CSV table of C-alpha atoms and ligand atoms in Angstrom, one decimal:
chain,number,residue,atom,x,y,z
A,1,MET,CA,-32.0,-3.0,58.0
A,2,SER,CA,-28.4,-1.9,58.3
A,3,VAL,CA,-27.4,0.7,60.9
A,4,PHE,CA,-25.9,2.6,58.0
A,5,SER,CA,-29.1,2.7,55.7
A,6,GLU,CA,-29.4,6.4,56.6
A,7,VAL,CA,-25.9,7.5,55.5
A,8,PRO,CA,-26.0,9.7,52.6
A,9,GLN,CA,-24.0,9.1,49.5
A,10,ALA,CA,-21.1,12.0,49.5
A,11,ALA,CA,-20.1,13.6,46.2
A,12,PRO,CA,-16.9,12.2,44.8
A,13,VAL,CA,-13.7,14.6,45.2
A,14,ALA,CA,-13.7,16.4,41.8
A,15,VAL,CA,-9.9,16.1,41.2
A,16,PHE,CA,-9.8,12.4,41.9
A,17,LYS,CA,-13.0,11.7,39.8
A,18,LEU,CA,-11.5,13.5,36.9
A,19,THR,CA,-8.4,11.0,37.1
A,20,GLN,CA,-10.9,8.1,37.1
A,21,ASP,CA,-12.6,9.5,34.1
A,22,PHE,CA,-9.3,9.7,32.5
A,23,ASN,CA,-8.2,6.3,33.3
A,24,ASN,CA,-11.4,4.8,31.9
A,25,ASP,CA,-10.9,6.7,28.7
A,26,GLN,CA,-9.8,4.5,25.9
A,27,PHE,CA,-8.6,7.3,23.5
A,28,PRO,CA,-4.9,6.6,22.8
A,29,ASN,CA,-3.8,10.4,22.9
A,30,LYS,CA,-5.9,11.3,25.8
A,31,VAL,CA,-4.2,14.0,28.2
A,32,ASN,CA,-4.8,14.7,31.8
A,33,LEU,CA,-4.3,18.2,32.8
A,34,GLY,CA,-6.2,17.9,35.9
A,35,VAL,CA,-3.8,16.0,38.6
A,36,GLY,CA,-2.1,18.1,41.2
A,37,ALA,CA,1.3,16.2,40.8
A,38,TYR,CA,4.4,16.8,38.8
A,39,ARG,CA,4.8,14.7,35.6
A,40,THR,CA,8.1,14.3,33.3
A,41,ASP,CA,8.1,15.0,29.7
A,42,GLU,CA,7.2,11.3,29.3
A,43,GLY,CA,4.0,11.9,31.5
A,44,LYS,CA,5.5,9.9,34.2
A,45,PRO,CA,5.6,10.4,38.1
A,46,TRP,CA,9.3,11.4,39.1
A,47,VAL,CA,11.1,10.1,42.0
A,48,LEU,CA,13.6,12.9,42.8
A,49,PRO,CA,17.2,11.4,42.3
A,50,VAL,CA,18.0,13.1,45.8
A,51,VAL,CA,15.2,11.2,47.4
A,52,LYS,CA,16.3,7.8,45.9
A,53,LYS,CA,19.8,8.4,47.3
A,54,VAL,CA,18.8,9.3,50.8
A,55,GLU,CA,16.1,6.5,50.8
A,56,SER,CA,19.1,4.0,50.4
A,57,ILE,CA,21.0,5.8,53.1
A,58,ILE,CA,18.1,5.3,55.4
A,59,VAL,CA,17.6,1.6,54.5
A,60,ASN,CA,21.3,1.0,55.2
A,61,ASP,CA,21.5,2.9,58.5
A,62,THR,CA,21.4,0.2,61.3
A,63,THR,CA,20.9,2.9,64.1
A,64,LEU,CA,17.3,3.6,62.8
A,65,ASN,CA,14.3,1.4,64.1
A,66,HIS,CA,10.5,1.6,64.1
A,67,GLU,CA,9.9,3.1,67.6
A,68,TYR,CA,7.4,5.8,68.0
A,69,LEU,CA,8.5,9.3,67.3
A,70,PRO,CA,7.8,12.0,69.6
A,71,ILE,CA,4.2,13.4,69.6
A,72,LEU,CA,5.2,16.6,67.8
A,73,GLY,CA,7.2,14.5,65.4
A,74,LEU,CA,11.1,14.1,64.6
A,75,PRO,CA,12.9,17.1,65.9
A,76,GLU,CA,15.5,17.5,63.1
A,77,PHE,CA,12.8,17.4,60.5
A,78,ARG,CA,10.7,20.2,62.3
A,79,SER,CA,13.7,22.6,62.9
A,80,SER,CA,15.0,22.2,59.4
A,81,ALA,CA,11.5,22.4,57.6
A,82,SER,CA,10.9,25.7,59.6
A,83,LYS,CA,14.3,27.1,58.7
A,84,ILE,CA,13.6,26.7,54.9
A,85,ALA,CA,10.4,28.6,55.4
A,86,LEU,CA,11.9,31.4,57.5
A,87,GLY,CA,15.3,31.5,56.3
A,88,ASP,CA,18.9,30.5,57.9
A,89,ASP,CA,19.4,33.7,59.6
A,90,SER,CA,15.9,34.2,60.8
A,91,PRO,CA,16.0,36.4,63.9
A,92,ALA,CA,12.5,34.7,65.2
A,93,ILE,CA,14.4,31.5,65.0
A,94,GLN,CA,17.4,33.0,67.0
A,95,GLU,CA,15.1,34.2,69.6
A,96,ASN,CA,13.7,30.8,70.3
A,97,ARG,CA,10.1,31.8,69.3
A,98,VAL,CA,9.6,29.4,66.5
A,99,GLY,CA,8.3,25.9,67.0
A,100,ALA,CA,6.7,23.3,64.8
A,101,VAL,CA,4.6,20.1,64.6
A,102,GLN,CA,5.5,17.4,62.1
A,103,CYS,CA,2.0,16.8,60.3
A,104,LEU,CA,0.4,14.5,57.7
A,105,GLY,CA,1.2,16.4,54.7
A,106,GLY,CA,0.2,20.2,54.1
A,107,THR,CA,-3.3,19.1,54.8
A,108,GLY,CA,-2.4,17.7,58.2
A,109,ALA,CA,-0.8,20.9,59.0
A,110,LEU,CA,-3.8,22.9,58.0
A,111,LYS,CA,-5.9,20.8,60.1
A,112,MET,CA,-3.6,21.0,63.2
A,113,GLY,CA,-3.6,24.8,62.7
A,114,ALA,CA,-7.4,24.9,62.3
A,115,GLU,CA,-8.0,22.7,65.2
A,116,PHE,CA,-5.6,24.8,67.5
A,117,LEU,CA,-7.0,28.2,66.4
A,118,ARG,CA,-10.6,27.2,67.0
A,119,ARG,CA,-9.8,26.1,70.6
A,120,PHE,CA,-7.6,28.8,71.6
A,121,TYR,CA,-7.4,32.0,69.1
A,122,ASN,CA,-9.6,35.1,69.8
A,123,GLY,CA,-11.4,33.5,73.1
A,124,ASN,CA,-11.5,29.9,73.8
A,125,ASN,CA,-13.6,27.6,71.6
A,126,ASN,CA,-14.6,30.7,69.4
A,127,THR,CA,-16.5,29.2,66.6
A,128,LYS,CA,-17.6,32.5,65.4
A,129,THR,CA,-14.2,34.1,64.5
A,130,PRO,CA,-14.6,34.5,60.6
A,131,VAL,CA,-12.0,32.6,58.4
A,132,PHE,CA,-11.3,34.0,55.1
A,133,VAL,CA,-10.1,32.1,52.3
A,134,SER,CA,-9.3,33.4,48.7
A,135,ALA,CA,-11.9,33.3,45.9
A,136,PRO,CA,-11.2,30.9,44.4
A,137,THR,CA,-9.1,28.9,46.4
A,138,TRP,CA,-7.8,25.1,46.8
A,139,GLU,CA,-11.0,23.3,47.2
A,140,ASN,CA,-10.0,21.7,50.6
A,141,HIS,CA,-9.5,24.9,52.5
A,142,ASN,CA,-13.1,25.7,53.2
A,143,ALA,CA,-14.0,22.2,54.5
A,144,VAL,CA,-10.8,22.0,56.7
A,145,PHE,CA,-11.8,25.0,58.6
A,146,SER,CA,-15.5,24.3,58.7
A,147,ASN,CA,-14.7,20.7,59.8
A,148,ALA,CA,-12.5,22.0,62.7
A,149,GLY,CA,-15.6,23.9,64.0
A,150,PHE,CA,-15.3,27.5,62.3
A,151,GLU,CA,-18.8,28.3,61.5
A,152,ASP,CA,-18.1,31.5,59.6
A,153,VAL,CA,-15.6,30.5,56.6
A,154,ARG,CA,-16.0,33.2,53.8
A,155,PRO,CA,-14.2,34.0,50.8
A,156,TYR,CA,-12.1,37.2,50.1
A,157,LYS,CA,-11.6,38.8,46.7
A,158,TYR,CA,-8.7,37.5,44.9
A,159,TRP,CA,-9.1,36.7,41.2
A,160,ASP,CA,-10.2,39.4,38.7
A,161,ALA,CA,-11.6,37.1,35.8
A,162,GLN,CA,-11.9,40.1,33.5
A,163,ASN,CA,-8.2,41.0,33.7
A,164,ARG,CA,-6.9,37.6,34.4
A,165,GLY,CA,-4.9,38.7,37.5
A,166,LEU,CA,-5.1,39.7,41.0
A,167,ASP,CA,-7.9,41.8,42.3
A,168,LEU,CA,-5.7,44.0,44.7
A,169,ALA,CA,-8.3,46.5,45.4
A,170,GLY,CA,-11.0,44.1,46.2
A,171,PHE,CA,-8.5,42.1,48.4
A,172,LEU,CA,-7.4,45.3,50.3
A,173,GLY,CA,-11.0,46.3,50.5
A,174,ASP,CA,-12.0,42.9,52.2
A,175,LEU,CA,-9.1,43.3,54.6
A,176,GLU,CA,-10.4,46.7,55.5
A,177,SER,CA,-13.9,46.0,56.1
A,178,CYS,CA,-13.7,42.5,57.7
A,179,PRO,CA,-14.1,42.2,61.6
A,180,GLU,CA,-10.6,42.8,63.6
A,181,HIS,CA,-8.9,39.4,64.6
A,182,SER,CA,-10.4,37.6,61.6
A,183,ILE,CA,-8.2,34.7,60.2
A,184,PHE,CA,-6.7,34.9,56.5
A,185,VAL,CA,-5.6,31.9,54.9
A,186,LEU,CA,-2.9,33.2,52.3
A,187,HIS,CA,-1.2,31.1,49.8
A,188,ALA,CA,2.6,31.7,50.4
A,189,CYS,CA,3.5,31.3,46.5
A,190,ALA,CA,2.3,29.6,43.3
A,191,HIS,CA,-1.7,30.4,44.3
A,192,ASN,CA,-3.8,27.4,43.6
A,193,PRO,CA,-5.6,27.4,41.2
A,194,THR,CA,-5.0,30.8,39.6
A,195,GLY,CA,-1.1,30.5,39.6
A,196,THR,CA,-1.3,34.6,40.3
A,197,ASP,CA,0.6,35.9,43.4
A,198,PRO,CA,0.6,39.4,44.8
A,199,THR,CA,4.1,41.2,43.8
A,200,GLN,CA,6.3,42.1,46.7
A,201,GLU,CA,5.0,45.7,46.6
A,202,GLN,CA,1.5,44.4,46.7
A,203,TRP,CA,2.4,41.9,49.7
A,204,LYS,CA,3.7,45.1,51.6
A,205,GLN,CA,0.2,46.7,51.2
A,206,ILE,CA,-1.7,43.5,52.4
A,207,ALA,CA,0.6,43.1,55.5
A,208,GLU,CA,0.2,46.9,56.4
A,209,VAL,CA,-3.8,46.4,56.6
A,210,MET,CA,-3.5,43.2,58.2
A,211,MET,CA,-1.2,44.5,60.9
A,212,ARG,CA,-3.2,47.6,61.4
A,213,ARG,CA,-6.4,45.7,61.4
A,214,LYS,CA,-5.1,43.1,63.9
A,215,LEU,CA,-5.8,40.3,61.5
A,216,PHE,CA,-4.3,36.7,61.8
A,217,VAL,CA,-2.0,35.2,59.1
A,218,PHE,CA,-2.0,31.7,58.3
A,219,PHE,CA,0.1,30.9,55.4
A,220,ASP,CA,-0.2,27.8,53.3
A,221,SER,CA,3.2,26.9,51.5
A,222,ALA,CA,2.7,23.9,49.3
A,223,TYR,CA,4.8,25.0,46.6
A,224,GLN,CA,8.1,26.4,47.9
A,225,GLY,CA,10.5,26.0,45.1
A,226,PHE,CA,8.2,25.3,42.6
A,227,ALA,CA,7.1,28.9,41.7
A,228,SER,CA,10.5,30.3,40.7
A,229,GLY,CA,12.9,27.6,41.1
A,230,SER,CA,14.3,29.5,44.1
A,231,LEU,CA,13.3,28.6,47.7
A,232,ASP,CA,14.3,32.1,49.1
A,233,LYS,CA,12.3,33.7,46.4
A,234,ASP,CA,9.2,31.6,47.0
A,235,ALA,CA,9.4,32.3,50.7
A,236,TRP,CA,9.7,35.9,50.4
A,237,ALA,CA,5.9,36.7,51.6
A,238,VAL,CA,6.3,34.6,54.7
A,239,ARG,CA,9.7,36.1,55.8
A,240,TYR,CA,8.5,39.4,55.2
A,241,PHE,CA,5.4,38.9,57.3
A,242,VAL,CA,7.7,37.6,60.1
A,243,SER,CA,10.0,40.4,59.8
A,244,MET,CA,7.0,42.7,60.4
A,245,GLY,CA,6.4,41.2,63.7
A,246,PHE,CA,3.3,38.9,62.9
A,247,GLU,CA,2.6,36.0,65.1
A,248,MET,CA,1.5,33.4,62.6
A,249,LEU,CA,1.0,29.6,61.5
A,250,CYS,CA,2.6,28.5,58.4
A,251,ALA,CA,1.3,25.2,56.9
A,252,GLN,CA,4.1,23.5,54.9
A,253,SER,CA,3.8,20.6,52.4
A,254,PHE,CA,6.6,18.6,51.2
A,255,SER,CA,4.4,16.7,48.7
A,256,LYS,CA,5.3,18.6,45.7
A,257,ASN,CA,8.8,20.0,46.1
A,258,PHE,CA,10.2,16.6,47.3
A,259,GLY,CA,7.7,14.5,45.2
A,260,LEU,CA,6.6,12.6,48.3
A,261,TYR,CA,3.0,12.9,47.9
A,262,ASN,CA,2.1,9.6,49.4
A,263,GLU,CA,4.4,9.7,52.3
A,264,ARG,CA,2.5,12.7,53.9
A,265,VAL,CA,5.0,15.0,55.0
A,266,GLY,CA,4.0,18.3,56.3
A,267,ASN,CA,5.1,20.8,59.0
A,268,LEU,CA,3.1,23.4,60.9
A,269,THR,CA,5.6,26.2,61.7
A,270,ILE,CA,4.4,28.4,64.7
A,271,VAL,CA,5.8,32.0,65.0
A,272,ALA,CA,5.1,33.4,68.4
A,273,ARG,CA,5.7,36.6,70.3
A,274,ASP,CA,8.2,35.0,72.5
A,275,ALA,CA,9.6,31.6,73.9
A,276,ASP,CA,6.9,31.4,76.7
A,277,ASN,CA,3.9,31.9,74.4
A,278,LEU,CA,5.4,29.2,72.1
A,279,LYS,CA,6.0,26.7,74.9
A,280,ARG,CA,2.3,26.8,75.8
A,281,VAL,CA,1.0,26.7,72.4
A,282,LEU,CA,3.4,23.7,71.6
A,283,SER,CA,1.8,22.1,74.8
A,284,GLN,CA,-1.8,22.3,73.3
A,285,MET,CA,-0.5,21.2,69.9
A,286,GLU,CA,0.6,18.0,71.4
A,287,LYS,CA,-2.7,17.4,73.1
A,288,ILE,CA,-4.5,17.8,69.7
A,289,VAL,CA,-2.0,15.5,67.9
A,290,ARG,CA,-2.3,12.8,70.4
A,291,THR,CA,-6.2,12.4,69.7
A,292,THR,CA,-5.8,12.8,66.2
A,293,TRP,CA,-3.0,10.5,65.0
A,294,SER,CA,-0.9,10.2,68.2
A,295,ASN,CA,2.3,10.4,66.5
A,296,PRO,CA,3.4,10.9,63.0
A,297,PRO,CA,5.3,8.4,60.5
A,298,SER,CA,8.8,8.6,60.1
A,299,GLN,CA,9.8,7.6,56.6
A,300,GLY,CA,9.1,10.9,54.5
A,301,ALA,CA,10.0,13.1,57.6
A,302,ARG,CA,13.6,11.3,57.6
A,303,VAL,CA,14.0,11.7,53.9
A,304,VAL,CA,13.5,15.4,54.4
A,305,ALA,CA,15.5,15.9,57.4
A,306,VAL,CA,18.6,14.1,56.0
A,307,THR,CA,18.4,16.2,52.7
A,308,LEU,CA,17.9,19.5,54.5
A,309,ASN,CA,20.8,18.8,57.2
A,310,SER,CA,23.5,17.9,54.7
A,311,PRO,CA,24.9,20.7,52.5
A,312,GLU,CA,25.6,18.3,49.5
A,313,LEU,CA,22.1,16.8,49.7
A,314,PHE,CA,20.6,20.2,50.1
A,315,ALA,CA,22.3,21.4,47.0
A,316,GLU,CA,21.3,18.6,45.0
A,317,TRP,CA,17.7,18.7,46.1
A,318,LYS,CA,17.6,22.4,45.2
A,319,ASP,CA,18.9,21.3,41.7
A,320,ASN,CA,16.0,18.8,41.4
A,321,VAL,CA,13.4,21.3,42.5
A,322,LYS,CA,14.8,23.6,39.8
A,323,THR,CA,14.6,20.8,37.1
A,324,MET,CA,10.8,20.8,38.1
A,325,ALA,CA,10.2,24.5,38.1
A,326,ASP,CA,12.0,25.0,34.8
A,327,ARG,CA,10.0,22.3,32.9
A,328,VAL,CA,6.9,24.1,34.1
A,329,LEU,CA,8.3,27.4,32.8
A,330,LEU,CA,9.3,25.9,29.5
A,331,MET,CA,5.8,24.6,29.0
A,332,ARG,CA,4.2,27.8,30.0
A,333,ALA,CA,6.4,29.6,27.2
A,334,GLN,CA,5.5,26.9,24.5
A,335,LEU,CA,1.9,26.9,25.1
A,336,LYS,CA,1.5,30.6,25.0
A,337,ALA,CA,3.6,30.7,21.7
A,338,LYS,CA,1.5,28.1,20.1
A,339,LEU,CA,-1.7,29.7,21.0
A,340,GLN,CA,-0.3,32.9,19.7
A,341,ALA,CA,1.1,31.3,16.4
A,342,LEU,CA,-2.4,29.8,15.9
A,343,GLY,CA,-4.0,33.3,16.3
A,344,THR,CA,-6.4,31.9,19.0
A,345,PRO,CA,-8.8,34.5,20.2
A,346,GLY,CA,-7.9,36.5,23.5
A,347,THR,CA,-4.8,37.2,25.1
A,348,TRP,CA,-2.6,34.6,26.4
A,349,GLU,CA,0.0,36.4,28.3
A,350,HIS,CA,-1.4,35.2,31.6
A,351,ILE,CA,0.0,31.7,30.9
A,352,THR,CA,3.4,32.9,31.3
A,353,ASP,CA,2.5,35.7,33.9
A,354,GLN,CA,1.0,32.9,36.2
A,355,ILE,CA,3.4,30.9,38.1
A,356,GLY,CA,3.7,27.4,40.0
A,357,MET,CA,2.2,24.1,38.6
A,358,PHE,CA,-1.3,25.5,37.8
A,359,SER,CA,-2.5,27.9,35.4
A,360,PHE,CA,-6.0,29.3,35.2
A,361,THR,CA,-6.7,29.2,31.3
A,362,GLY,CA,-9.8,31.2,31.3
A,363,LEU,CA,-11.7,28.4,29.5
A,364,ASN,CA,-15.4,28.6,30.4
A,365,PRO,CA,-17.3,25.4,31.6
A,366,ASN,CA,-18.8,24.8,28.1
A,367,GLN,CA,-15.3,25.0,26.7
A,368,VAL,CA,-13.9,22.7,29.4
A,369,GLU,CA,-16.7,20.3,28.5
A,370,TYR,CA,-15.7,20.4,24.8
A,371,MET,CA,-12.0,19.7,25.6
A,372,ILE,CA,-13.0,16.6,27.7
A,373,LYS,CA,-15.9,15.1,25.6
A,374,GLU,CA,-14.5,16.0,22.2
A,375,LYS,CA,-10.8,16.0,22.7
A,376,HIS,CA,-10.2,13.7,25.5
A,377,ILE,CA,-8.2,16.3,27.4
A,378,TYR,CA,-9.1,16.3,31.1
A,379,LEU,CA,-9.1,19.6,33.1
A,380,MET,CA,-11.1,21.0,36.2
A,381,ALA,CA,-14.4,22.7,35.5
A,382,SER,CA,-12.7,25.9,36.5
A,383,GLY,CA,-10.4,25.9,33.6
A,384,ARG,CA,-7.4,25.1,35.8
A,385,ILE,CA,-4.8,23.1,34.2
A,386,ASN,CA,-1.6,21.6,35.5
A,387,MET,CA,1.2,22.6,33.3
A,388,CYS,CA,3.0,19.4,34.0
A,389,GLY,CA,0.3,17.5,32.2
A,390,LEU,CA,1.8,19.0,29.1
A,391,THR,CA,4.6,17.2,27.3
A,392,THR,CA,6.7,18.1,24.2
A,393,LYS,CA,4.7,15.4,22.6
A,394,ASN,CA,1.0,16.5,23.5
A,395,ILE,CA,1.5,20.3,23.5
A,396,ASP,CA,0.6,20.7,19.8
A,397,TYR,CA,-2.7,18.7,20.2
A,398,VAL,CA,-3.5,20.5,23.4
A,399,ALA,CA,-3.0,24.0,21.8
A,400,GLU,CA,-5.0,23.2,18.7
A,401,SER,CA,-7.8,21.8,21.0
A,402,ILE,CA,-7.9,24.9,22.9
A,403,HIS,CA,-7.8,26.8,19.8
A,404,GLU,CA,-11.0,24.9,18.7
A,405,ALA,CA,-12.6,25.0,22.0
A,406,VAL,CA,-12.6,29.0,21.8
A,407,THR,CA,-13.1,29.7,18.1
B,1,PLP,N1,-2.5,23.5,50.1
B,1,PLP,C1,-2.4,23.6,48.7
B,1,PLP,C2,-2.6,25.2,48.2
B,1,PLP,C3,-2.4,22.6,47.9
B,1,PLP,O1,-2.5,22.7,46.6
B,1,PLP,C4,-2.1,21.5,48.4
B,1,PLP,C5,-2.3,20.2,47.5
B,1,PLP,O2,-2.7,20.2,46.4
B,1,PLP,C6,-2.1,21.3,49.8
B,1,PLP,C7,-2.3,22.4,50.6
B,1,PLP,C8,-1.8,19.9,50.4
B,1,PLP,O3,-0.9,19.3,50.2
B,1,PLP,P1,-0.7,17.8,50.8
B,1,PLP,O4,-0.8,16.8,49.7
B,1,PLP,O5,0.8,17.8,51.4
B,1,PLP,O6,-1.6,17.7,51.9
């Protein structure tokens, strides 16, 4: 009898299961619209040219070694990462009230933030503070916060399925009616999975209620640069909230915008009221990291730090990011045009209104099943598709299949 005989089998993670099913499918023209990663027009992963260049700089740098990094991570990575989130001229940075923790991807940054907040926010070890995540949201948000000990993780209204857009009234209503000091996880840009972000005017309304009602903002910034092609535009909401005087956390992922998925590069930016508060927060962050991964890996963080700290490489990176963003925009425009040309029932404006890597097609679970079973086109049951799964070669097949699925 094994000591593990009572361990229940856990359900597979949906997005990884989908890719496994896709890999097992023998159909020659199969399409994977499920993956959460960038693909070229050849359907291949893309190592950014600037990353290749920086990797060779690093490998030839004889001053580098494999000593442990500091517990909080590579200093030049942490500061440059916070700087692209908050802006070069951020008064909060100049006032020495911004700090950061290098984390294992955006997920690690969310996890560190969640662990810290559960221990120290709104009363020590207050597991009852509600944590609100958007409905729908990236599937991992709920579990990251509940696994960190929060017992009350709830959805806030976000997606208006009828109008395929933001449910602003519902969102503001939830901000008005929730308990004071609740934590809200906000997608900084390119909302996953809906591809629908508030406008700047809407963000201002959201911030006004959050400030008045003493709500805590935890930004999740996993797609900076990907939404619009501009780092500054995509950081607008984060910077606006900082300018309004919020103390906050911001989890940054460099998986997508640097294509460094498996290097696990993330940063948790902390904006505190003043340098003294920041110092105590960082001292506790250090304790949490020490018992979690002790200190972070260096390779990916070095690639990002070298790139962000050189004006030439930084410019080249911005260009690479724009290449990715532009391909997504092109696929959006083409998919919409093809569906409209086919006369597919329904409106398809949302395909180009939505931004970032993902689009919420509006396909229902039966239509999704038809796409997978009959057409060998793999997408999430929610109807979410990764626009990068589309290429100039498969887009006609995908558009025709969507047409068949809805008619
Ligand atoms: N947050 C959101 C909204 C995401 O979509 C993702 C990745 O898909 C992450 C966080 C996590 O990113 P990482 O792979 O860097 O952990």
